[in-house]
mmCIF file of C-alpha atoms in Angstrom:
data_model
loop_
_atom_site.group_PDB
_atom_site.id
_atom_site.type_symbol
_atom_site.label_atom_id
_atom_site.label_comp_id
_atom_site.label_asym_id
_atom_site.label_seq_id
_atom_site.Cartn_x
_atom_site.Cartn_y
_atom_site.Cartn_z
ATOM 1 C CA UNK A 808 6.758 -41.071 36.224
ATOM 2 C CA UNK A 809 7.287 -43.448 38.880
ATOM 3 C CA UNK A 810 5.926 -46.316 36.754
ATOM 4 C CA UNK A 811 8.221 -45.377 34.129
ATOM 5 C CA UNK A 812 11.292 -45.076 36.350
ATOM 6 C CA UNK A 813 10.351 -48.563 37.814
ATOM 7 C CA UNK A 814 9.614 -50.371 34.468
ATOM 8 C CA UNK A 815 12.367 -48.875 32.326
ATOM 9 C CA UNK A 816 15.374 -48.149 34.943
ATOM 10 C CA UNK A 817 17.152 -50.315 37.227
ATOM 11 C CA UNK A 818 16.494 -47.483 40.183
ATOM 12 C CA UNK A 819 14.169 -44.722 40.612
ATOM 13 C CA UNK A 820 14.142 -41.885 42.995
ATOM 14 C CA UNK A 821 11.834 -39.120 43.633
ATOM 15 C CA UNK A 822 12.432 -35.648 45.574
ATOM 16 C CA UNK A 823 9.452 -33.800 46.279
ATOM 17 C CA UNK A 824 10.240 -30.115 47.091
ATOM 18 C CA UNK A 825 6.867 -29.352 48.465
ATOM 19 C CA UNK A 826 6.797 -32.522 50.861
ATOM 20 C CA UNK A 827 10.677 -31.779 51.820
ATOM 21 C CA UNK A 828 11.333 -28.041 51.477
ATOM 22 C CA UNK A 829 14.667 -28.699 53.334
ATOM 23 C CA UNK A 830 15.612 -30.129 49.737
ATOM 24 C CA UNK A 831 15.908 -26.372 48.490
ATOM 25 C CA UNK A 832 18.836 -25.695 50.366
ATOM 26 C CA UNK A 833 20.974 -28.228 48.538
ATOM 27 C CA UNK A 834 20.346 -26.226 45.273
ATOM 28 C CA UNK A 835 20.807 -22.685 46.998
ATOM 29 C CA UNK A 836 24.343 -23.531 48.034
ATOM 30 C CA UNK A 837 25.682 -25.192 44.684
ATOM 31 C CA UNK A 838 25.060 -25.476 40.939
ATOM 32 C CA UNK A 839 27.525 -28.278 40.670
ATOM 33 C CA UNK A 840 25.755 -31.455 39.195
ATOM 34 C CA UNK A 841 28.513 -33.635 40.987
ATOM 35 C CA UNK A 842 27.807 -32.291 44.508
ATOM 36 C CA UNK A 843 24.086 -32.016 44.181
ATOM 37 C CA UNK A 844 24.116 -36.031 43.334
ATOM 38 C CA UNK A 845 26.195 -36.474 46.356
ATOM 39 C CA UNK A 846 23.930 -34.483 48.541
ATOM 40 C CA UNK A 847 20.746 -35.873 46.964
ATOM 41 C CA UNK A 848 22.010 -39.426 47.699
ATOM 42 C CA UNK A 849 21.513 -38.925 51.329
ATOM 43 C CA UNK A 850 17.953 -38.525 51.042
ATOM 44 C CA UNK A 851 17.154 -41.539 49.091
ATOM 45 C CA UNK A 852 17.338 -45.177 49.717
ATOM 46 C CA UNK A 853 18.257 -46.544 46.173
ATOM 47 C CA UNK A 854 21.533 -45.432 44.521
ATOM 48 C CA UNK A 855 21.823 -42.685 41.951
ATOM 49 C CA UNK A 856 23.918 -44.645 39.083
ATOM 50 C CA UNK A 857 24.566 -42.696 35.708
ATOM 51 C CA UNK A 858 22.124 -44.257 33.113
ATOM 52 C CA UNK A 859 20.526 -46.640 35.460
ATOM 53 C CA UNK A 860 18.784 -44.363 37.931
ATOM 54 C CA UNK A 861 15.625 -42.018 37.148
ATOM 55 C CA UNK A 862 15.723 -39.141 39.042
ATOM 56 C CA UNK A 863 12.364 -37.382 39.618
ATOM 57 C CA UNK A 864 12.137 -33.778 40.756
ATOM 58 C CA UNK A 865 8.340 -33.207 41.891
ATOM 59 C CA UNK A 866 6.758 -29.999 42.450
ATOM 60 C CA UNK A 867 9.712 -28.301 40.994
ATOM 61 C CA UNK A 868 7.942 -25.041 40.826
ATOM 62 C CA UNK A 869 8.551 -24.645 44.735
ATOM 63 C CA UNK A 870 12.561 -24.360 43.976
ATOM 64 C CA UNK A 871 13.777 -22.114 41.155
ATOM 65 C CA UNK A 872 17.169 -23.143 41.782
ATOM 66 C CA UNK A 873 16.336 -26.747 41.090
ATOM 67 C CA UNK A 874 14.728 -25.808 37.828
ATOM 68 C CA UNK A 875 17.742 -23.864 36.735
ATOM 69 C CA UNK A 876 20.034 -26.908 37.709
ATOM 70 C CA UNK A 877 18.454 -28.954 34.771
ATOM 71 C CA UNK A 878 20.619 -26.530 32.614
ATOM 72 C CA UNK A 879 23.833 -27.676 34.405
ATOM 73 C CA UNK A 880 22.915 -31.203 34.435
ATOM 74 C CA UNK A 881 22.211 -31.102 30.566
ATOM 75 C CA UNK A 882 25.635 -29.414 30.142
ATOM 76 C CA UNK A 883 27.698 -30.802 32.765
ATOM 77 C CA UNK A 884 26.321 -34.281 33.546
ATOM 78 C CA UNK A 885 24.159 -35.742 30.502
ATOM 79 C CA UNK A 886 24.619 -39.215 31.956
ATOM 80 C CA UNK A 887 21.919 -38.329 34.776
ATOM 81 C CA UNK A 888 18.402 -38.937 33.649
ATOM 82 C CA UNK A 889 15.870 -36.500 35.074
ATOM 83 C CA UNK A 890 11.942 -35.653 34.940
ATOM 84 C CA UNK A 891 10.855 -32.675 36.492
ATOM 85 C CA UNK A 892 7.081 -32.030 37.081
ATOM 86 C CA UNK A 893 4.977 -29.267 39.027
ATOM 87 C CA UNK A 894 1.553 -28.410 39.367
ATOM 88 C CA UNK A 895 0.596 -25.345 37.406
ATOM 89 C CA UNK A 896 4.225 -24.843 36.372
ATOM 90 C CA UNK A 897 3.277 -22.487 33.818
ATOM 91 C CA UNK A 898 1.495 -19.826 35.938
ATOM 92 C CA UNK A 899 4.120 -20.537 38.942
ATOM 93 C CA UNK A 900 7.049 -19.753 36.806
ATOM 94 C CA UNK A 901 5.235 -16.613 35.286
ATOM 95 C CA UNK A 902 4.060 -15.393 38.836
ATOM 96 C CA UNK A 903 7.296 -15.873 40.309
ATOM 97 C CA UNK A 904 9.336 -14.566 37.429
ATOM 98 C CA UNK A 905 11.493 -17.700 37.415
ATOM 99 C CA UNK A 906 13.930 -18.123 34.780
ATOM 100 C CA UNK A 907 13.495 -21.641 32.401
ATOM 101 C CA UNK A 908 16.580 -23.158 31.084
ATOM 102 C CA UNK A 909 15.516 -22.880 27.568
ATOM 103 C CA UNK A 910 16.840 -25.189 24.938
ATOM 104 C CA UNK A 911 18.234 -27.475 27.903
ATOM 105 C CA UNK A 912 15.040 -29.336 28.686
ATOM 106 C CA UNK A 913 12.326 -31.153 26.684
ATOM 107 C CA UNK A 914 8.880 -29.989 27.611
ATOM 108 C CA UNK A 915 6.038 -32.344 27.523
ATOM 109 C CA UNK A 916 2.365 -31.082 27.631
ATOM 110 C CA UNK A 917 0.225 -33.262 29.719
ATOM 111 C CA UNK A 918 -3.333 -33.724 28.973
ATOM 112 C CA UNK A 919 -6.130 -35.478 30.924
ATOM 113 C CA UNK A 920 -6.352 -39.530 30.150
ATOM 114 C CA UNK A 921 -8.023 -39.749 26.605
ATOM 115 C CA UNK A 922 -10.882 -42.047 25.820
ATOM 116 C CA UNK A 923 -8.435 -44.076 23.806
ATOM 117 C CA UNK A 924 -6.160 -44.736 26.912
ATOM 118 C CA UNK A 925 -9.389 -45.180 29.129
ATOM 119 C CA UNK A 926 -10.555 -47.836 26.806
ATOM 120 C CA UNK A 927 -7.110 -49.653 26.350
ATOM 121 C CA UNK A 928 -7.509 -50.113 30.124
ATOM 122 C CA UNK A 929 -11.372 -50.742 30.518
ATOM 123 C CA UNK A 930 -11.910 -53.190 27.501
ATOM 124 C CA UNK A 931 -8.582 -54.077 25.836
ATOM 125 C CA UNK A 932 -10.390 -56.152 22.925
ATOM 126 C CA UNK A 933 -12.463 -53.590 21.747
ATOM 127 C CA UNK A 934 -9.383 -51.014 21.904
ATOM 128 C CA UNK A 935 -7.462 -53.466 19.925
ATOM 129 C CA UNK A 936 -10.122 -53.812 17.206
ATOM 130 C CA UNK A 937 -10.437 -49.982 16.806
ATOM 131 C CA UNK A 938 -6.441 -49.333 17.045
ATOM 132 C CA UNK A 939 -5.854 -51.798 14.234
ATOM 133 C CA UNK A 940 -8.556 -50.662 11.821
ATOM 134 C CA UNK A 941 -7.139 -50.440 8.236
ATOM 135 C CA UNK A 942 -10.103 -48.865 6.368
ATOM 136 C CA UNK A 943 -13.217 -47.013 6.948
ATOM 137 C CA UNK A 944 -16.153 -49.021 7.087
ATOM 138 C CA UNK A 945 -19.218 -49.948 9.384
ATOM 139 C CA UNK A 946 -18.282 -51.435 12.691
ATOM 140 C CA UNK A 947 -19.790 -54.419 13.940
ATOM 141 C CA UNK A 948 -22.744 -53.574 16.209
ATOM 142 C CA UNK A 949 -21.112 -55.169 19.266
ATOM 143 C CA UNK A 950 -18.324 -53.237 18.650
ATOM 144 C CA UNK A 951 -20.347 -49.862 18.465
ATOM 145 C CA UNK A 952 -22.456 -50.861 21.622
ATOM 146 C CA UNK A 953 -19.129 -51.300 23.717
ATOM 147 C CA UNK A 954 -17.902 -48.154 22.527
ATOM 148 C CA UNK A 955 -21.021 -46.094 23.436
ATOM 149 C CA UNK A 956 -21.144 -47.935 26.842
ATOM 150 C CA UNK A 957 -17.683 -47.149 27.721
ATOM 151 C CA UNK A 958 -17.706 -43.467 26.135
ATOM 152 C CA UNK A 959 -20.680 -42.797 28.728
ATOM 153 C CA UNK A 960 -18.549 -44.216 31.696
ATOM 154 C CA UNK A 961 -15.757 -42.106 30.438
ATOM 155 C CA UNK A 962 -17.908 -39.079 30.543
ATOM 156 C CA UNK A 963 -18.774 -39.604 33.856
ATOM 157 C CA UNK A 964 -15.068 -40.074 35.044
ATOM 158 C CA UNK A 965 -13.410 -37.828 32.782
ATOM 159 C CA UNK A 966 -9.522 -38.240 32.359
ATOM 160 C CA UNK A 967 -8.043 -37.284 35.838
ATOM 161 C CA UNK A 968 -5.933 -40.452 36.565
ATOM 162 C CA UNK A 969 -7.148 -40.910 40.131
ATOM 163 C CA UNK A 970 -10.760 -40.712 39.124
ATOM 164 C CA UNK A 971 -10.105 -43.141 36.248
ATOM 165 C CA UNK A 972 -8.508 -45.719 38.707
ATOM 166 C CA UNK A 973 -11.264 -45.346 40.925
ATOM 167 C CA UNK A 974 -14.022 -45.899 38.200
ATOM 168 C CA UNK A 975 -12.217 -49.009 36.705
ATOM 169 C CA UNK A 976 -11.135 -50.519 40.116
ATOM 170 C CA UNK A 977 -14.918 -50.422 40.981
ATOM 171 C CA UNK A 978 -14.414 -48.412 44.078
ATOM 172 C CA UNK A 979 -18.000 -47.153 43.530
ATOM 173 C CA UNK A 980 -19.479 -43.955 42.401
ATOM 174 C CA UNK A 981 -19.233 -42.465 45.758
ATOM 175 C CA UNK A 982 -15.402 -42.648 45.575
ATOM 176 C CA UNK A 983 -15.469 -41.318 41.974
ATOM 177 C CA UNK A 984 -17.414 -38.327 43.162
ATOM 178 C CA UNK A 985 -15.397 -37.620 45.940
ATOM 179 C CA UNK A 986 -12.092 -37.855 44.237
ATOM 180 C CA UNK A 987 -13.621 -35.158 41.625
ATOM 181 C CA UNK A 988 -14.505 -33.017 44.355
ATOM 182 C CA UNK A 989 -11.124 -33.369 46.038
ATOM 183 C CA UNK A 990 -9.584 -32.133 42.547
ATOM 184 C CA UNK A 991 -11.860 -29.072 42.150
ATOM 185 C CA UNK A 992 -11.225 -28.125 46.074
ATOM 186 C CA UNK A 993 -7.426 -28.398 45.195
ATOM 187 C CA UNK A 994 -7.790 -26.168 42.185
ATOM 188 C CA UNK A 995 -9.543 -23.534 44.539
ATOM 189 C CA UNK A 996 -6.407 -23.775 46.752
ATOM 190 C CA UNK A 997 -4.012 -23.140 43.619
ATOM 191 C CA UNK A 998 -6.056 -19.922 42.993
ATOM 192 C CA UNK A 999 -5.055 -18.609 46.130
ATOM 193 C CA UNK A 1000 -1.415 -19.910 45.818
ATOM 194 C CA UNK A 1001 -0.474 -19.073 42.454
ATOM 195 C CA UNK A 1002 -2.711 -16.164 41.469
ATOM 196 C CA UNK A 1003 -2.288 -12.411 42.131
ATOM 197 C CA UNK A 1004 -4.663 -11.624 44.818
ATOM 198 C CA UNK A 1005 -6.953 -9.311 42.839
ATOM 199 C CA UNK A 1006 -7.466 -11.750 40.136
ATOM 200 C CA UNK A 1007 -8.398 -14.769 42.687
ATOM 201 C CA UNK A 1008 -12.073 -13.410 42.782
ATOM 202 C CA UNK A 1009 -12.314 -13.195 38.882
ATOM 203 C CA UNK A 1010 -10.626 -16.636 38.162
ATOM 204 C CA UNK A 1011 -13.058 -18.200 40.653
ATOM 205 C CA UNK A 1012 -16.179 -16.593 39.029
ATOM 206 C CA UNK A 1013 -15.194 -17.656 35.351
ATOM 207 C CA UNK A 1014 -14.240 -21.063 36.256
ATOM 208 C CA UNK A 1015 -17.686 -21.403 38.208
ATOM 209 C CA UNK A 1016 -19.438 -19.993 35.133
ATOM 210 C CA UNK A 1017 -18.742 -22.652 32.918
ATOM 211 C CA UNK A 1018 -21.850 -24.679 33.311
ATOM 212 C CA UNK A 1019 -23.872 -21.712 32.618
ATOM 213 C CA UNK A 1020 -21.550 -20.371 29.441
ATOM 214 C CA UNK A 1021 -21.996 -23.783 28.024
ATOM 215 C CA UNK A 1022 -25.925 -24.241 28.870
ATOM 216 C CA UNK A 1023 -26.759 -21.677 26.421
ATOM 217 C CA UNK A 1024 -27.838 -22.498 23.029
ATOM 218 C CA UNK A 1025 -25.116 -20.173 21.721
ATOM 219 C CA UNK A 1026 -22.164 -21.126 23.759
ATOM 220 C CA UNK A 1027 -20.476 -18.036 23.086
ATOM 221 C CA UNK A 1028 -18.597 -16.681 26.165
ATOM 222 C CA UNK A 1029 -20.507 -13.984 27.917
ATOM 223 C CA UNK A 1030 -18.866 -12.051 30.258
ATOM 224 C CA UNK A 1031 -22.559 -10.956 32.163
ATOM 225 C CA UNK A 1032 -22.669 -14.633 32.807
ATOM 226 C CA UNK A 1033 -19.780 -14.213 35.077
ATOM 227 C CA UNK A 1034 -21.121 -11.158 36.685
ATOM 228 C CA UNK A 1035 -23.738 -8.765 35.783
ATOM 229 C CA UNK A 1036 -21.368 -5.783 35.571
ATOM 230 C CA UNK A 1037 -18.301 -7.659 34.032
ATOM 231 C CA UNK A 1038 -16.245 -6.259 31.111
ATOM 232 C CA UNK A 1039 -13.861 -8.039 29.039
ATOM 233 C CA UNK A 1040 -10.878 -5.746 30.108
ATOM 234 C CA UNK A 1041 -11.353 -6.679 33.628
ATOM 235 C CA UNK A 1042 -11.513 -10.408 33.218
ATOM 236 C CA UNK A 1043 -9.133 -10.877 30.388
ATOM 237 C CA UNK A 1044 -6.124 -11.786 32.861
ATOM 238 C CA UNK A 1045 -8.064 -14.360 34.789
ATOM 239 C CA UNK A 1046 -8.931 -16.074 31.614
ATOM 240 C CA UNK A 1047 -5.466 -16.287 30.372
ATOM 241 C CA UNK A 1048 -4.594 -17.541 33.885
ATOM 242 C CA UNK A 1049 -6.929 -20.341 33.433
ATOM 243 C CA UNK A 1050 -5.628 -21.024 30.244
ATOM 244 C CA UNK A 1051 -1.944 -20.867 31.175
ATOM 245 C CA UNK A 1052 -3.027 -23.160 34.050
ATOM 246 C CA UNK A 1053 -4.493 -25.617 31.520
ATOM 247 C CA UNK A 1054 -7.876 -25.698 33.360
ATOM 248 C CA UNK A 1055 -9.892 -24.175 30.134
ATOM 249 C CA UNK A 1056 -9.498 -24.393 26.307
ATOM 250 C CA UNK A 1057 -10.605 -21.087 24.524
ATOM 251 C CA UNK A 1058 -11.907 -21.577 21.042
ATOM 252 C CA UNK A 1059 -12.276 -18.399 19.008
ATOM 253 C CA UNK A 1060 -14.713 -17.727 16.231
ATOM 254 C CA UNK A 1061 -13.390 -17.255 12.658
ATOM 255 C CA UNK A 1062 -14.963 -14.927 9.865
ATOM 256 C CA UNK A 1063 -14.011 -17.669 7.210
ATOM 257 C CA UNK A 1064 -12.188 -20.777 6.998
ATOM 258 C CA UNK A 1065 -9.117 -19.399 5.413
ATOM 259 C CA UNK A 1066 -5.464 -20.577 5.658
ATOM 260 C CA UNK A 1067 -3.923 -19.621 8.026
ATOM 261 C CA UNK A 1068 -6.947 -19.934 10.654
ATOM 262 C CA UNK A 1069 -5.219 -17.532 13.003
ATOM 263 C CA UNK A 1070 -5.217 -14.565 10.703
ATOM 264 C CA UNK A 1071 -9.217 -14.903 10.726
ATOM 265 C CA UNK A 1072 -9.983 -15.266 14.335
ATOM 266 C CA UNK A 1073 -12.350 -12.780 15.863
ATOM 267 C CA UNK A 1074 -10.437 -11.937 19.076
ATOM 268 C CA UNK A 1075 -13.428 -10.884 20.929
ATOM 269 C CA UNK A 1076 -15.829 -13.829 20.066
ATOM 270 C CA UNK A 1077 -15.144 -17.273 21.653
ATOM 271 C CA UNK A 1078 -16.177 -20.097 23.663
ATOM 272 C CA UNK A 1079 -14.602 -21.765 26.599
ATOM 273 C CA UNK A 1080 -14.470 -25.227 27.438
ATOM 274 C CA UNK A 1081 -13.174 -27.189 30.593
ATOM 275 C CA UNK A 1082 -9.861 -29.114 30.303
ATOM 276 C CA UNK A 1083 -11.836 -32.412 31.604
ATOM 277 C CA UNK A 1084 -15.405 -33.556 30.944
ATOM 278 C CA UNK A 1085 -15.313 -35.170 34.358
ATOM 279 C CA UNK A 1086 -14.372 -32.069 36.135
ATOM 280 C CA UNK A 1087 -17.141 -30.116 34.138
ATOM 281 C CA UNK A 1088 -19.824 -32.538 35.037
ATOM 282 C CA UNK A 1089 -18.931 -32.329 38.986
ATOM 283 C CA UNK A 1090 -18.642 -28.553 38.520
ATOM 284 C CA UNK A 1091 -22.276 -28.548 37.113
ATOM 285 C CA UNK A 1092 -23.658 -30.881 39.756
ATOM 286 C CA UNK A 1093 -24.868 -33.177 36.901
ATOM 287 C CA UNK A 1094 -25.786 -36.501 38.461
ATOM 288 C CA UNK A 1095 -24.017 -39.754 37.229
ATOM 289 C CA UNK A 1096 -27.430 -41.342 36.144
ATOM 290 C CA UNK A 1097 -28.205 -38.524 33.755
ATOM 291 C CA UNK A 1098 -25.048 -38.849 31.891
ATOM 292 C CA UNK A 1099 -25.014 -42.615 31.502
ATOM 293 C CA UNK A 1100 -28.409 -42.818 30.372
ATOM 294 C CA UNK A 1101 -28.608 -42.327 26.625
ATOM 295 C CA UNK A 1102 -32.003 -41.341 26.383
ATOM 296 C CA UNK A 1103 -31.784 -38.810 29.351
ATOM 297 C CA UNK A 1104 -32.857 -35.247 28.163
ATOM 298 C CA UNK A 1105 -30.723 -32.498 29.475
ATOM 299 C CA UNK A 1106 -31.188 -30.064 26.401
ATOM 300 C CA UNK A 1107 -28.288 -27.637 25.561
ATOM 301 C CA UNK A 1108 -25.998 -29.072 28.201
ATOM 302 C CA UNK A 1109 -26.098 -32.469 26.649
ATOM 303 C CA UNK A 1110 -24.577 -30.936 23.489
ATOM 304 C CA UNK A 1111 -21.956 -28.978 25.613
ATOM 305 C CA UNK A 1112 -20.516 -32.097 27.057
ATOM 306 C CA UNK A 1113 -20.317 -33.655 23.743
ATOM 307 C CA UNK A 1114 -18.505 -30.970 22.543
ATOM 308 C CA UNK A 1115 -16.148 -30.774 25.476
ATOM 309 C CA UNK A 1116 -15.297 -34.372 25.170
ATOM 310 C CA UNK A 1117 -14.752 -34.412 21.718
ATOM 311 C CA UNK A 1118 -12.507 -31.337 21.946
ATOM 312 C CA UNK A 1119 -10.419 -32.721 24.518
ATOM 313 C CA UNK A 1120 -9.952 -35.784 22.423
ATOM 314 C CA UNK A 1121 -8.783 -33.923 19.518
ATOM 315 C CA UNK A 1122 -6.583 -31.308 21.385
ATOM 316 C CA UNK A 1123 -3.683 -33.748 21.840
ATOM 317 C CA UNK A 1124 -3.321 -34.449 18.292
ATOM 318 C CA UNK A 1125 -3.525 -30.833 17.111
ATOM 319 C CA UNK A 1126 0.217 -30.136 17.805
ATOM 320 C CA UNK A 1127 -0.634 -26.533 18.327
ATOM 321 C CA UNK A 1128 -2.382 -26.204 15.011
ATOM 322 C CA UNK A 1129 -5.258 -23.903 15.112
ATOM 323 C CA UNK A 1130 -8.484 -24.941 16.383
ATOM 324 C CA UNK A 1131 -11.546 -22.617 16.048
ATOM 325 C CA UNK A 1132 -15.320 -22.391 15.269
ATOM 326 C CA UNK A 1133 -17.374 -21.071 12.692
ATOM 327 C CA UNK A 1134 -20.920 -19.582 12.574
ATOM 328 C CA UNK A 1135 -23.048 -17.510 10.254
ATOM 329 C CA UNK A 1136 -25.379 -14.969 11.245
ATOM 330 C CA UNK A 1137 -26.420 -17.343 14.124
ATOM 331 C CA UNK A 1138 -28.366 -19.306 11.446
ATOM 332 C CA UNK A 1139 -25.525 -21.894 11.189
ATOM 333 C CA UNK A 1140 -22.465 -23.213 13.277
ATOM 334 C CA UNK A 1141 -19.620 -25.352 13.165
ATOM 335 C CA UNK A 1142 -18.708 -26.654 16.462
ATOM 336 C CA UNK A 1143 -14.755 -26.942 15.483
ATOM 337 C CA UNK A 1144 -12.616 -25.905 12.515
ATOM 338 C CA UNK A 1145 -9.338 -27.433 12.425
ATOM 339 C CA UNK A 1146 -6.404 -26.651 10.257
ATOM 340 C CA UNK A 1147 -4.547 -29.892 9.914
ATOM 341 C CA UNK A 1148 -1.410 -29.473 7.812
ATOM 342 C CA UNK A 1149 -2.779 -28.080 4.416
ATOM 343 C CA UNK A 1150 -6.204 -29.086 5.065
ATOM 344 C CA UNK A 1151 -8.789 -26.683 6.854
ATOM 345 C CA UNK A 1152 -11.491 -29.556 8.264
ATOM 346 C CA UNK A 1153 -15.096 -28.533 9.591
ATOM 347 C CA UNK A 1154 -15.996 -30.724 12.650
ATOM 348 C CA UNK A 1155 -19.548 -31.213 13.471
ATOM 349 C CA UNK A 1156 -20.573 -32.651 16.920
ATOM 350 C CA UNK A 1157 -23.814 -34.091 17.713
ATOM 351 C CA UNK A 1158 -24.878 -35.576 21.280
ATOM 352 C CA UNK A 1159 -26.530 -38.739 20.227
ATOM 353 C CA UNK A 1160 -27.779 -40.159 16.921
ATOM 354 C CA UNK A 1161 -29.981 -37.248 15.696
ATOM 355 C CA UNK A 1162 -28.202 -35.470 12.945
ATOM 356 C CA UNK A 1163 -30.985 -33.179 12.010
ATOM 357 C CA UNK A 1164 -29.851 -29.402 11.167
ATOM 358 C CA UNK A 1165 -28.434 -27.797 8.201
ATOM 359 C CA UNK A 1166 -25.180 -26.089 9.425
ATOM 360 C CA UNK A 1167 -22.704 -28.546 7.740
ATOM 361 C CA UNK A 1168 -24.696 -28.110 4.591
ATOM 362 C CA UNK A 1169 -24.552 -24.415 5.029
ATOM 363 C CA UNK A 1170 -20.902 -24.417 5.239
ATOM 364 C CA UNK A 1171 -20.124 -26.986 2.566
ATOM 365 C CA UNK A 1172 -22.178 -25.077 0.060
ATOM 366 C CA UNK A 1173 -20.270 -21.750 0.767
ATOM 367 C CA UNK A 1174 -16.848 -23.204 1.207
ATOM 368 C CA UNK A 1175 -16.990 -26.643 -0.688
ATOM 369 C CA UNK A 1176 -14.232 -28.116 1.793
ATOM 370 C CA UNK A 1177 -12.572 -31.358 0.418
ATOM 371 C CA UNK A 1178 -13.328 -33.213 3.620
ATOM 372 C CA UNK A 1179 -15.888 -32.827 6.257
ATOM 373 C CA UNK A 1180 -16.282 -34.657 9.728
ATOM 374 C CA UNK A 1181 -19.437 -35.288 11.876
ATOM 375 C CA UNK A 1182 -19.064 -37.012 15.179
ATOM 376 C CA UNK A 1183 -22.411 -38.753 16.804
ATOM 377 C CA UNK A 1184 -23.256 -41.862 18.154
ATOM 378 C CA UNK A 1185 -24.009 -43.304 14.738
ATOM 379 C CA UNK A 1186 -21.938 -45.777 12.972
ATOM 380 C CA UNK A 1187 -18.791 -45.149 11.051
ATOM 381 C CA UNK A 1188 -19.062 -44.248 7.318
ATOM 382 C CA UNK A 1189 -17.658 -42.284 4.548
ATOM 383 C CA UNK A 1190 -19.533 -40.659 1.746
ATOM 384 C CA UNK A 1191 -18.729 -37.884 -0.787
ATOM 385 C CA UNK A 1192 -16.225 -36.176 1.630
ATOM 386 C CA UNK A 1193 -18.271 -36.461 4.586
ATOM 387 C CA UNK A 1194 -16.592 -38.630 7.303
ATOM 388 C CA UNK A 1195 -19.297 -39.851 9.605
ATOM 389 C CA UNK A 1196 -17.826 -41.254 12.859
ATOM 390 C CA UNK A 1197 -18.972 -42.540 16.491
ATOM 391 C CA UNK A 1198 -17.783 -39.637 18.873
ATOM 392 C CA UNK A 1199 -15.546 -42.091 20.638
ATOM 393 C CA UNK A 1200 -13.379 -42.362 17.742
ATOM 394 C CA UNK A 1201 -12.493 -38.778 18.091
ATOM 395 C CA UNK A 1202 -9.699 -39.976 20.433
ATOM 396 C CA UNK A 1203 -8.333 -41.585 17.370
ATOM 397 C CA UNK A 1204 -8.477 -38.516 15.165
ATOM 398 C CA UNK A 1205 -5.010 -38.838 13.619
ATOM 399 C CA UNK A 1206 -5.790 -42.315 12.568
ATOM 400 C CA UNK A 1207 -9.233 -41.445 11.081
ATOM 401 C CA UNK A 1208 -7.806 -38.597 9.089
ATOM 402 C CA UNK A 1209 -5.020 -40.617 7.614
ATOM 403 C CA UNK A 1210 -7.455 -43.444 6.628
ATOM 404 C CA UNK A 1211 -9.554 -40.628 5.198
ATOM 405 C CA UNK A 1212 -6.834 -39.460 2.991
ATOM 406 C CA UNK A 1213 -5.766 -42.974 1.838
ATOM 407 C CA UNK A 1214 -9.332 -43.772 0.866
ATOM 408 C CA UNK A 1215 -9.283 -40.989 -1.915
#
C-alpha cells in the first residue's frame, strides 16, 4: 500500500490503529470527514491534499468507528483516497460484531504472492517469455529448466512477502526459515486474540494437523487425525474460523461433475490445504534441502506439496467459481475440478514427471469432458483435449485456458 501511495500519489500518509491506539479517540468523537481530516493532519508530517494524498488506515479492525467512517468519506468527501487494511479482518469483524459499510467500499481479497509474481522478480526474462506466449507449444529446454529451478525456490519460500524478499535478497536460508517461523508464531497469537476461548485449542489442533492430513495417500480430512475423540460437530466452527481467516482452503468432494458444481458437493467429505506452501513446509518441519532436490523421495507429502502449490496458483483466478475434487470408489481421484464459466475442467496434479496412473482416463471415459488439464514437471503440449503443462504455469491458468479455447 505504501509503495502504491509513493508511486501513484504526491503524498502518502499511514495511520496504524494498533501501534497508535490514541487515534481511536478521533473517530469516537465525530463522523465528519472534514473534522477527521483536520485532526488526522496533526499526526502526520505530509499534507493531506484531496486527490493528491493516499490515506492508509492500517489494522483498521482495532477501531470500528474508523471502519464505519469509510461510509461517510464515500458519501460526503469522495475527493479523499483511502485504503484500509487489517489483520484477519474477516474474523475480527465477525467476533466483535462490527458494522461494515457495505456498498461504500471496494473489497479486495489478498492472496500470497503467486509464482507468477515471484518469477517476475527473480527471473524477468523467463517471466517475459511465458507472459507473452501466444500459442500452446513445447517450451525451449532452457526456459523449462529455469521454470523448474525457480518453482522449487518458490516452494521453499512460499508467497509471504517478507519471506520472498528474504529469499530474493539472498539473506540466507536461516533468515527465510526464521521469518516463516515468526509468521507461524504470530498466527498462534492471532488464535488467542480473535477466536473464542473455547475454540482456540481446536483451531490450534486443526492447523497443526495439516501435515498429517496431507501425508495420507487419501488426503480426505479426517477428524480423528486432529484428535482421536474428535467429532465433526465439535470442530466445524474451528474449521470455519481458519477459512474465514484465509489460512486454509477447503476443497469438497463431488458426486459427479455437474453444473453447477455446488449442487453436487458432499458436505462431509473434503480436503484441507494451507493458504501457502512455504508455511505448510515450515509447519511440517520439511527441510529446504529436501524440497529443492528434484529426486528427493518424501512420498505422499511430495504430492501434497505439489497439489497445494497448484491450488494456491489457481485460487486467485477462480473469481469465486467452485473448486472441488472428484473420486470414484477410491480407485480414481482427480485432484481438482473447476467450474470455469460454462466449462467443467478436471485438473490432475503430478509432483514430477511420472504421469502414471489411470484416474484421468477413468474420468474421461465416464464423463467425456471437452477439456482436461494435467500439471506435472513435463513440457507443455496439447493433444486431443488434454493440456499437459508444467506445474509452474498454473499461475498463468487464465492465459492457458484462453489459449486452449483459441486452439480449437
